[in-house]
Amino acid sequence: MRRLFLILVLVCLPVFSFHQALMAAKSVDKIAIGTMKDFPVPSVKPFPKEKFIVFRDENGIYAVSSRCTHMGCTVIFKNKEGIFACPCHGAKFSKVGVVLSGPAMTALAWFLIEKDSGGNLYVDKSKPVAQGTKFKF
């Protein structure tokens, strides 16, 4: 009986763990950020836990990763200067994520923003988009 139990545990546990990991990954990729009224023009709204910042200007709304492309540290957006700055190694990025100074060599990622039928906005971190891709309203 113990042998049967051990076999079941050894077979089922990896399948269950994989399923849980897959479900967790899916739920983290698409993040609700509010509605358009939560983002007046101009807006800068950080989502530190999710590692992105949402901007709204007169041309639309967009989400930029706050993860430095050098070593993965969380960059800080300095609103007065209009730049992202990495506290770890000093990299600087423009408001749209372009590298201004190293050691980072790659621009910050942009993520897709979608709106559902109820007007709720979502950032989908599993779908990077080209810089300059703004959600139009």
Short mmCIF file of N, CA and C in Angstrom, two decimals:
data_model
loop_
_atom_site.label_atom_id
_atom_site.label_comp_id
_atom_site.label_asym_id
_atom_site.label_seq_id
_atom_site.Cartn_x
_atom_site.Cartn_y
_atom_site.Cartn_z
N MET A 1 0.81 -1.18 0.00
CA MET A 1 0.00 0.00 0.00
C MET A 1 0.87 1.27 0.00
N ARG A 2 1.94 1.25 0.80
CA ARG A 2 2.84 2.40 0.84
C ARG A 2 3.48 2.63 -0.52
N ARG A 3 3.80 1.55 -1.20
CA ARG A 3 4.44 1.65 -2.50
C ARG A 3 3.50 2.33 -3.50
N LEU A 4 2.24 1.95 -3.49
CA LEU A 4 1.24 2.56 -4.37
C LEU A 4 1.11 4.06 -4.07
N PHE A 5 1.07 4.39 -2.80
CA PHE A 5 0.98 5.79 -2.40
C PHE A 5 2.18 6.58 -2.91
N LEU A 6 3.37 6.04 -2.74
CA LEU A 6 4.59 6.73 -3.20
C LEU A 6 4.59 6.90 -4.71
N ILE A 7 4.14 5.89 -5.43
CA ILE A 7 4.08 5.98 -6.89
C ILE A 7 3.11 7.09 -7.30
N LEU A 8 1.95 7.14 -6.66
CA LEU A 8 0.96 8.18 -6.96
C LEU A 8 1.52 9.58 -6.67
N VAL A 9 2.20 9.71 -5.55
CA VAL A 9 2.78 11.01 -5.20
C VAL A 9 3.85 11.39 -6.22
N LEU A 10 4.71 10.46 -6.56
CA LEU A 10 5.79 10.77 -7.49
C LEU A 10 5.29 11.09 -8.90
N VAL A 11 4.17 10.53 -9.29
CA VAL A 11 3.61 10.78 -10.61
C VAL A 11 2.76 12.05 -10.61
N CYS A 12 1.92 12.22 -9.60
CA CYS A 12 0.97 13.33 -9.58
C CYS A 12 1.58 14.66 -9.17
N LEU A 13 2.52 14.65 -8.27
CA LEU A 13 3.08 15.91 -7.76
C LEU A 13 3.72 16.76 -8.86
N PRO A 14 4.57 16.18 -9.72
CA PRO A 14 5.15 17.02 -10.78
C PRO A 14 4.08 17.59 -11.73
N VAL A 15 3.07 16.81 -12.04
CA VAL A 15 2.00 17.27 -12.93
C VAL A 15 1.25 18.41 -12.26
N PHE A 16 0.89 18.25 -10.99
CA PHE A 16 0.19 19.29 -10.25
C PHE A 16 1.06 20.54 -10.14
N SER A 17 2.33 20.39 -9.83
CA SER A 17 3.23 21.53 -9.69
C SER A 17 3.37 22.28 -11.00
N PHE A 18 3.50 21.56 -12.12
CA PHE A 18 3.61 22.19 -13.42
C PHE A 18 2.34 22.97 -13.74
N HIS A 19 1.19 22.38 -13.46
CA HIS A 19 -0.09 23.05 -13.70
C HIS A 19 -0.19 24.33 -12.87
N GLN A 20 0.19 24.26 -11.60
CA GLN A 20 0.13 25.44 -10.72
C GLN A 20 1.07 26.53 -11.23
N ALA A 21 2.25 26.16 -11.65
CA ALA A 21 3.22 27.13 -12.16
C ALA A 21 2.70 27.78 -13.44
N LEU A 22 2.10 26.98 -14.30
CA LEU A 22 1.55 27.49 -15.55
C LEU A 22 0.42 28.48 -15.27
N MET A 23 -0.46 28.15 -14.36
CA MET A 23 -1.58 29.02 -14.02
C MET A 23 -1.07 30.32 -13.37
N ALA A 24 -0.07 30.23 -12.53
CA ALA A 24 0.49 31.41 -11.88
C ALA A 24 1.13 32.33 -12.92
N ALA A 25 1.85 31.75 -13.86
CA ALA A 25 2.50 32.54 -14.90
C ALA A 25 1.46 33.27 -15.75
N LYS A 26 0.37 32.59 -16.10
CA LYS A 26 -0.67 33.21 -16.90
C LYS A 26 -1.32 34.36 -16.15
N SER A 27 -1.57 34.20 -14.88
CA SER A 27 -2.27 35.22 -14.12
C SER A 27 -1.41 36.45 -13.89
N VAL A 28 -0.10 36.31 -13.93
CA VAL A 28 0.80 37.43 -13.67
C VAL A 28 1.03 38.25 -14.93
N ASP A 29 0.91 37.67 -16.11
CA ASP A 29 1.23 38.34 -17.35
C ASP A 29 0.28 39.50 -17.68
N LYS A 30 -1.01 39.33 -17.43
CA LYS A 30 -2.00 40.34 -17.78
C LYS A 30 -2.48 41.01 -16.50
N ILE A 31 -2.12 42.28 -16.34
CA ILE A 31 -2.37 42.99 -15.09
C ILE A 31 -3.37 44.11 -15.30
N ALA A 32 -4.43 44.12 -14.50
CA ALA A 32 -5.42 45.20 -14.56
C ALA A 32 -4.80 46.47 -14.00
N ILE A 33 -4.97 47.58 -14.73
CA ILE A 33 -4.38 48.85 -14.29
C ILE A 33 -5.42 49.94 -14.05
N GLY A 34 -6.68 49.66 -14.32
CA GLY A 34 -7.73 50.66 -14.11
C GLY A 34 -8.43 50.99 -15.41
N THR A 35 -9.00 52.20 -15.48
CA THR A 35 -9.68 52.67 -16.69
C THR A 35 -9.00 53.95 -17.15
N MET A 36 -9.42 54.45 -18.30
CA MET A 36 -8.81 55.67 -18.85
C MET A 36 -8.94 56.84 -17.88
N LYS A 37 -10.04 56.89 -17.12
CA LYS A 37 -10.21 58.03 -16.20
C LYS A 37 -9.18 58.01 -15.06
N ASP A 38 -8.54 56.85 -14.85
CA ASP A 38 -7.48 56.77 -13.84
C ASP A 38 -6.16 57.37 -14.34
N PHE A 39 -6.12 57.74 -15.61
CA PHE A 39 -4.90 58.27 -16.23
C PHE A 39 -5.19 59.58 -16.95
N PRO A 40 -5.30 60.69 -16.21
CA PRO A 40 -5.50 61.98 -16.89
C PRO A 40 -4.24 62.36 -17.66
N VAL A 41 -4.39 63.27 -18.61
CA VAL A 41 -3.24 63.74 -19.39
C VAL A 41 -2.60 64.91 -18.66
N PRO A 42 -1.32 64.90 -18.39
CA PRO A 42 -0.36 63.79 -18.49
C PRO A 42 -0.38 62.95 -17.22
N SER A 43 -0.01 61.69 -17.34
CA SER A 43 0.05 60.78 -16.19
C SER A 43 1.33 59.96 -16.20
N VAL A 44 1.82 59.69 -15.00
CA VAL A 44 2.91 58.75 -14.78
C VAL A 44 2.50 57.94 -13.57
N LYS A 45 2.22 56.65 -13.78
CA LYS A 45 1.75 55.81 -12.68
C LYS A 45 2.61 54.55 -12.58
N PRO A 46 3.45 54.47 -11.55
CA PRO A 46 4.30 53.28 -11.40
C PRO A 46 3.52 52.10 -10.82
N PHE A 47 3.89 50.92 -11.26
CA PHE A 47 3.40 49.65 -10.73
C PHE A 47 4.64 48.88 -10.27
N PRO A 48 5.17 49.22 -9.09
CA PRO A 48 6.45 48.66 -8.66
C PRO A 48 6.46 47.14 -8.51
N LYS A 49 5.39 46.58 -7.99
CA LYS A 49 5.34 45.13 -7.81
C LYS A 49 5.39 44.40 -9.17
N GLU A 50 4.73 44.99 -10.15
CA GLU A 50 4.64 44.37 -11.48
C GLU A 50 5.81 44.77 -12.39
N LYS A 51 6.61 45.73 -11.95
CA LYS A 51 7.82 46.17 -12.65
C LYS A 51 7.55 46.85 -14.00
N PHE A 52 6.59 47.79 -13.99
CA PHE A 52 6.40 48.65 -15.15
C PHE A 52 5.81 49.97 -14.70
N ILE A 53 5.87 50.96 -15.59
CA ILE A 53 5.30 52.28 -15.34
C ILE A 53 4.39 52.60 -16.53
N VAL A 54 3.20 53.11 -16.23
CA VAL A 54 2.25 53.49 -17.27
C VAL A 54 2.28 55.01 -17.42
N PHE A 55 2.38 55.45 -18.67
CA PHE A 55 2.38 56.87 -19.01
C PHE A 55 1.17 57.16 -19.88
N ARG A 56 0.61 58.36 -19.72
CA ARG A 56 -0.40 58.82 -20.65
C ARG A 56 -0.03 60.24 -21.06
N ASP A 57 -0.04 60.45 -22.37
CA ASP A 57 0.17 61.79 -22.91
C ASP A 57 -0.95 62.06 -23.91
N GLU A 58 -0.84 63.16 -24.62
CA GLU A 58 -1.91 63.54 -25.56
C GLU A 58 -2.06 62.57 -26.72
N ASN A 59 -1.08 61.69 -26.94
CA ASN A 59 -1.12 60.74 -28.05
C ASN A 59 -1.54 59.33 -27.66
N GLY A 60 -1.73 59.06 -26.37
CA GLY A 60 -2.15 57.73 -25.95
C GLY A 60 -1.55 57.32 -24.62
N ILE A 61 -1.68 56.03 -24.35
CA ILE A 61 -1.21 55.47 -23.08
C ILE A 61 -0.25 54.32 -23.40
N TYR A 62 0.83 54.21 -22.61
CA TYR A 62 1.81 53.16 -22.88
C TYR A 62 2.47 52.70 -21.58
N ALA A 63 2.98 51.47 -21.62
CA ALA A 63 3.62 50.86 -20.45
C ALA A 63 5.06 50.52 -20.78
N VAL A 64 5.97 50.98 -19.90
CA VAL A 64 7.40 50.75 -20.07
C VAL A 64 7.91 49.93 -18.89
N SER A 65 8.70 48.93 -19.18
CA SER A 65 9.28 48.09 -18.13
C SER A 65 10.16 48.94 -17.22
N SER A 66 10.14 48.62 -15.93
CA SER A 66 11.04 49.31 -15.00
C SER A 66 12.18 48.38 -14.57
N ARG A 67 12.44 47.38 -15.38
CA ARG A 67 13.54 46.45 -15.12
C ARG A 67 14.72 46.78 -16.02
N CYS A 68 15.83 47.15 -15.40
CA CYS A 68 17.02 47.54 -16.15
C CYS A 68 17.51 46.37 -17.02
N THR A 69 17.88 46.70 -18.24
CA THR A 69 18.33 45.67 -19.18
C THR A 69 19.79 45.27 -18.96
N HIS A 70 20.47 45.91 -18.03
CA HIS A 70 21.85 45.55 -17.73
C HIS A 70 21.91 44.33 -16.81
N MET A 71 21.38 44.47 -15.58
CA MET A 71 21.44 43.37 -14.61
C MET A 71 20.10 43.08 -13.95
N GLY A 72 19.02 43.72 -14.42
CA GLY A 72 17.69 43.41 -13.89
C GLY A 72 17.25 44.21 -12.68
N CYS A 73 18.01 45.19 -12.26
CA CYS A 73 17.60 46.03 -11.12
C CYS A 73 16.35 46.83 -11.51
N THR A 74 15.63 47.31 -10.53
CA THR A 74 14.46 48.13 -10.79
C THR A 74 14.89 49.58 -10.97
N VAL A 75 14.60 50.13 -12.15
CA VAL A 75 14.92 51.53 -12.41
C VAL A 75 13.88 52.43 -11.78
N ILE A 76 14.27 53.66 -11.52
CA ILE A 76 13.39 54.64 -10.89
C ILE A 76 13.12 55.74 -11.92
N PHE A 77 11.84 56.09 -12.07
CA PHE A 77 11.54 57.19 -12.99
C PHE A 77 11.62 58.50 -12.24
N LYS A 78 12.46 59.39 -12.75
CA LYS A 78 12.63 60.72 -12.15
C LYS A 78 11.82 61.71 -12.97
N ASN A 79 10.63 62.02 -12.46
CA ASN A 79 9.67 62.82 -13.22
C ASN A 79 10.20 64.20 -13.59
N LYS A 80 10.89 64.86 -12.68
CA LYS A 80 11.42 66.21 -12.95
C LYS A 80 12.40 66.19 -14.11
N GLU A 81 13.22 65.16 -14.17
CA GLU A 81 14.23 65.06 -15.23
C GLU A 81 13.69 64.34 -16.47
N GLY A 82 12.59 63.60 -16.31
CA GLY A 82 12.02 62.87 -17.43
C GLY A 82 12.84 61.68 -17.86
N ILE A 83 13.54 61.04 -16.89
CA ILE A 83 14.39 59.89 -17.23
C ILE A 83 14.17 58.76 -16.23
N PHE A 84 14.55 57.55 -16.67
CA PHE A 84 14.68 56.40 -15.78
C PHE A 84 16.14 56.33 -15.35
N ALA A 85 16.38 56.04 -14.07
CA ALA A 85 17.76 55.89 -13.59
C ALA A 85 17.87 54.58 -12.82
N CYS A 86 18.92 53.83 -13.09
CA CYS A 86 19.16 52.58 -12.38
C CYS A 86 20.03 52.86 -11.15
N PRO A 87 19.53 52.51 -9.97
CA PRO A 87 20.30 52.77 -8.76
C PRO A 87 21.48 51.81 -8.56
N CYS A 88 21.49 50.71 -9.30
CA CYS A 88 22.55 49.71 -9.10
C CYS A 88 23.86 50.06 -9.78
N HIS A 89 23.79 50.37 -11.08
CA HIS A 89 25.02 50.60 -11.83
C HIS A 89 25.01 51.89 -12.63
N GLY A 90 23.98 52.72 -12.44
CA GLY A 90 24.00 54.06 -13.03
C GLY A 90 23.47 54.21 -14.44
N ALA A 91 22.90 53.18 -15.04
CA ALA A 91 22.35 53.33 -16.39
C ALA A 91 21.21 54.35 -16.36
N LYS A 92 21.06 55.07 -17.48
CA LYS A 92 19.98 56.04 -17.61
C LYS A 92 19.25 55.79 -18.92
N PHE A 93 17.93 55.97 -18.86
CA PHE A 93 17.06 55.76 -20.01
C PHE A 93 16.13 56.96 -20.17
N SER A 94 15.76 57.27 -21.40
CA SER A 94 14.82 58.35 -21.65
C SER A 94 13.43 57.93 -21.17
N LYS A 95 12.49 58.86 -21.23
CA LYS A 95 11.11 58.59 -20.81
C LYS A 95 10.47 57.46 -21.63
N VAL A 96 10.96 57.25 -22.83
CA VAL A 96 10.42 56.17 -23.67
C VAL A 96 11.29 54.92 -23.63
N GLY A 97 12.32 54.92 -22.75
CA GLY A 97 13.11 53.72 -22.54
C GLY A 97 14.40 53.60 -23.33
N VAL A 98 14.74 54.61 -24.12
CA VAL A 98 15.97 54.58 -24.92
C VAL A 98 17.17 54.77 -23.98
N VAL A 99 18.24 54.00 -24.21
CA VAL A 99 19.44 54.10 -23.39
C VAL A 99 20.10 55.46 -23.62
N LEU A 100 20.31 56.19 -22.52
CA LEU A 100 21.02 57.47 -22.57
C LEU A 100 22.47 57.30 -22.16
N SER A 101 22.70 56.42 -21.17
CA SER A 101 24.06 56.11 -20.74
C SER A 101 24.11 54.72 -20.14
N GLY A 102 25.25 54.07 -20.30
CA GLY A 102 25.43 52.69 -19.86
C GLY A 102 25.64 52.55 -18.38
N PRO A 103 25.84 51.32 -17.98
CA PRO A 103 26.31 50.18 -18.75
C PRO A 103 25.25 49.43 -19.56
N ALA A 104 23.97 49.72 -19.38
CA ALA A 104 22.93 49.05 -20.18
C ALA A 104 23.14 49.39 -21.65
N MET A 105 22.87 48.41 -22.51
CA MET A 105 23.03 48.62 -23.95
C MET A 105 21.73 48.43 -24.71
N THR A 106 20.69 47.96 -24.02
CA THR A 106 19.42 47.68 -24.65
C THR A 106 18.33 48.54 -24.02
N ALA A 107 17.42 49.02 -24.85
CA ALA A 107 16.32 49.86 -24.38
C ALA A 107 15.38 49.08 -23.46
N LEU A 108 14.63 49.81 -22.64
CA LEU A 108 13.61 49.19 -21.80
C LEU A 108 12.46 48.70 -22.68
N ALA A 109 11.87 47.59 -22.30
CA ALA A 109 10.77 47.00 -23.07
C ALA A 109 9.48 47.79 -22.90
N TRP A 110 8.65 47.77 -23.92
CA TRP A 110 7.29 48.29 -23.87
C TRP A 110 6.34 47.10 -23.89
N PHE A 111 5.21 47.22 -23.18
CA PHE A 111 4.23 46.13 -23.12
C PHE A 111 2.91 46.56 -23.72
N LEU A 112 2.19 45.59 -24.25
CA LEU A 112 0.88 45.82 -24.86
C LEU A 112 -0.13 46.26 -23.80
N ILE A 113 -0.93 47.26 -24.15
CA ILE A 113 -2.06 47.67 -23.32
C ILE A 113 -3.33 47.34 -24.09
N GLU A 114 -4.26 46.68 -23.42
CA GLU A 114 -5.54 46.30 -24.02
C GLU A 114 -6.68 46.84 -23.18
N LYS A 115 -7.85 46.98 -23.83
CA LYS A 115 -9.06 47.41 -23.12
C LYS A 115 -10.15 46.38 -23.35
N ASP A 116 -10.86 45.98 -22.29
CA ASP A 116 -11.96 45.04 -22.45
C ASP A 116 -13.26 45.79 -22.73
N SER A 117 -14.33 45.05 -22.92
CA SER A 117 -15.61 45.66 -23.27
C SER A 117 -16.17 46.54 -22.16
N GLY A 118 -15.72 46.34 -20.93
CA GLY A 118 -16.17 47.16 -19.81
C GLY A 118 -15.33 48.41 -19.61
N GLY A 119 -14.34 48.63 -20.45
CA GLY A 119 -13.50 49.82 -20.34
C GLY A 119 -12.29 49.65 -19.43
N ASN A 120 -12.07 48.44 -18.92
CA ASN A 120 -10.91 48.17 -18.06
C ASN A 120 -9.66 48.00 -18.91
N LEU A 121 -8.56 48.59 -18.44
CA LEU A 121 -7.29 48.50 -19.14
C LEU A 121 -6.40 47.44 -18.49
N TYR A 122 -5.62 46.76 -19.33
CA TYR A 122 -4.70 45.72 -18.88
C TYR A 122 -3.35 45.90 -19.56
N VAL A 123 -2.29 45.65 -18.81
CA VAL A 123 -0.95 45.56 -19.38
C VAL A 123 -0.64 44.08 -19.50
N ASP A 124 -0.25 43.66 -20.70
CA ASP A 124 0.09 42.26 -20.93
C ASP A 124 1.60 42.15 -21.07
N LYS A 125 2.25 41.72 -19.98
CA LYS A 125 3.71 41.62 -19.98
C LYS A 125 4.24 40.49 -20.85
N SER A 126 3.36 39.60 -21.28
CA SER A 126 3.80 38.51 -22.15
C SER A 126 3.85 38.96 -23.61
N LYS A 127 3.41 40.21 -23.88
CA LYS A 127 3.37 40.70 -25.25
C LYS A 127 4.12 42.03 -25.37
N PRO A 128 5.44 41.95 -25.54
CA PRO A 128 6.18 43.19 -25.77
C PRO A 128 5.78 43.79 -27.11
N VAL A 129 5.82 45.11 -27.18
CA VAL A 129 5.50 45.82 -28.43
C VAL A 129 6.66 46.76 -28.76
N ALA A 130 6.67 47.25 -29.98
CA ALA A 130 7.71 48.17 -30.41
C ALA A 130 7.60 49.49 -29.66
N GLN A 131 8.74 50.11 -29.40
CA GLN A 131 8.72 51.43 -28.79
C GLN A 131 7.87 52.36 -29.65
N GLY A 132 7.07 53.16 -28.98
CA GLY A 132 6.20 54.09 -29.69
C GLY A 132 4.79 53.55 -29.90
N THR A 133 4.56 52.28 -29.54
CA THR A 133 3.23 51.69 -29.69
C THR A 133 2.37 52.11 -28.51
N LYS A 134 1.47 53.05 -28.77
CA LYS A 134 0.60 53.56 -27.71
C LYS A 134 -0.83 53.10 -27.93
N PHE A 135 -1.53 52.85 -26.84
CA PHE A 135 -2.94 52.52 -26.92
C PHE A 135 -3.68 53.82 -27.19
N LYS A 136 -4.41 53.84 -28.28
CA LYS A 136 -5.18 55.03 -28.64
C LYS A 136 -6.59 54.91 -28.06
N PHE A 137 -7.14 56.01 -27.67
CA PHE A 137 -8.46 55.99 -27.04
C PHE A 137 -9.47 56.69 -27.90
#
